[in-house]
Amino acid sequence: MIVNNKDKDNSQPIVTDWLAFMYAEKRRLREELKISKQNLHNEMQDLFAPLPKAHTRWESMMVTFNRGLSIYEGIMTGMTVVRGIRHIFGKRK
């Protein structure tokens, strides 16, 4: 239970039942985390969802091109990371 402080100097409320306040705050924060986790899960599902099936020949070619380009970018990124790690730790002889 929170009781408002009548002093002008201290603007913080006075909490009379500290344990109940902490339990309520913990419950509120857990609900916030649960909602945040669900939102993050939904965003990741949308981000990594497979592309829709192509209906025309042109769409099929574009899906194939996009897939190939993604593979190429992944390989190039991996090679850049490996080069950076080798540069940091040096090559073994």
Short mmCIF file of C-alpha atoms in Angstrom, two decimals:
data_model
loop_
_atom_site.label_atom_id
_atom_site.label_comp_id
_atom_site.label_asym_id
_atom_site.label_seq_id
_atom_site.Cartn_x
_atom_site.Cartn_y
_atom_site.Cartn_z
CA MET A 1 0.00 0.00 0.00
CA ILE A 2 1.38 3.39 -0.99
CA VAL A 3 0.64 6.46 1.06
CA ASN A 4 1.39 9.88 -0.39
CA ASN A 5 4.00 11.86 1.47
CA LYS A 6 2.75 15.24 2.74
CA ASP A 7 6.25 16.77 2.95
CA LYS A 8 7.16 19.21 0.18
CA ASP A 9 10.87 18.33 0.38
CA ASN A 10 10.52 14.64 -0.37
CA SER A 11 8.43 13.81 -3.46
CA GLN A 12 8.85 10.03 -3.09
CA PRO A 13 5.79 8.16 -1.82
CA ILE A 14 5.99 6.31 1.48
CA VAL A 15 5.35 2.59 1.15
CA THR A 16 3.70 1.08 4.19
CA ASP A 17 3.43 -2.54 3.03
CA TRP A 18 6.79 -3.06 1.34
CA LEU A 19 6.51 -6.81 0.78
CA ALA A 20 3.14 -6.55 -0.98
CA PHE A 21 4.47 -3.68 -3.09
CA MET A 22 7.49 -5.74 -4.16
CA TYR A 23 5.31 -8.74 -5.09
CA ALA A 24 3.02 -6.50 -7.17
CA GLU A 25 6.00 -4.88 -8.88
CA LYS A 26 7.51 -8.30 -9.60
CA ARG A 27 4.21 -9.49 -11.12
CA ARG A 28 3.98 -6.35 -13.26
CA LEU A 29 7.54 -6.74 -14.54
CA ARG A 30 7.02 -10.44 -15.31
CA GLU A 31 3.94 -9.55 -17.38
CA GLU A 32 5.96 -6.90 -19.23
CA LEU A 33 8.70 -9.45 -19.95
CA LYS A 34 6.16 -12.01 -21.13
CA ILE A 35 4.61 -9.52 -23.56
CA SER A 36 8.04 -8.39 -24.77
CA LYS A 37 9.15 -12.01 -25.29
CA GLN A 38 5.99 -12.76 -27.30
CA ASN A 39 6.53 -9.65 -29.47
CA LEU A 40 10.14 -10.64 -30.10
CA HIS A 41 9.08 -14.19 -30.97
CA ASN A 42 6.51 -12.90 -33.48
CA GLU A 43 9.05 -10.56 -35.09
CA MET A 44 11.61 -13.36 -35.47
CA GLN A 45 8.99 -15.64 -37.01
CA ASP A 46 8.09 -12.97 -39.54
CA LEU A 47 11.74 -12.23 -40.27
CA PHE A 48 12.82 -15.83 -40.88
CA ALA A 49 9.62 -17.12 -42.48
CA PRO A 50 10.15 -18.85 -45.82
CA LEU A 51 9.24 -16.91 -48.94
CA PRO A 52 5.78 -17.51 -50.34
CA LYS A 53 5.50 -19.98 -53.19
CA ALA A 54 6.04 -18.42 -56.62
CA HIS A 55 3.03 -18.43 -58.94
CA THR A 56 4.67 -17.32 -62.17
CA ARG A 57 7.87 -18.21 -63.97
CA TRP A 58 9.31 -14.75 -63.32
CA GLU A 59 8.64 -15.00 -59.56
CA SER A 60 10.27 -18.44 -59.53
CA MET A 61 13.41 -17.03 -61.15
CA MET A 62 13.49 -14.14 -58.66
CA VAL A 63 13.12 -16.52 -55.69
CA THR A 64 16.04 -18.58 -57.03
CA PHE A 65 18.13 -15.43 -57.55
CA ASN A 66 17.34 -14.14 -54.04
CA ARG A 67 18.26 -17.49 -52.50
CA GLY A 68 21.57 -17.59 -54.39
CA LEU A 69 22.36 -14.00 -53.42
CA SER A 70 21.63 -14.78 -49.76
CA ILE A 71 23.97 -17.79 -49.87
CA TYR A 72 26.71 -15.69 -51.48
CA GLU A 73 26.35 -12.92 -48.88
CA GLY A 74 26.48 -15.49 -46.07
CA ILE A 75 29.68 -17.02 -47.42
CA MET A 76 31.31 -13.62 -47.89
CA THR A 77 30.35 -12.53 -44.38
CA GLY A 78 31.72 -15.78 -42.95
CA MET A 79 35.01 -15.34 -44.80
CA THR A 80 35.30 -11.76 -43.52
CA VAL A 81 34.75 -12.93 -39.94
CA VAL A 82 37.36 -15.69 -40.30
CA ARG A 83 39.88 -13.21 -41.74
CA GLY A 84 39.24 -10.86 -38.83
CA ILE A 85 39.75 -13.62 -36.29
CA ARG A 86 42.96 -14.73 -37.99
CA HIS A 87 44.17 -11.14 -38.03
CA ILE A 88 43.49 -10.77 -34.29
CA PHE A 89 45.10 -14.06 -33.23
CA GLY A 90 47.67 -14.39 -36.02
CA LYS A 91 48.31 -17.32 -38.30
CA ARG A 92 49.76 -20.51 -36.87
CA LYS A 93 53.01 -21.73 -38.35
#
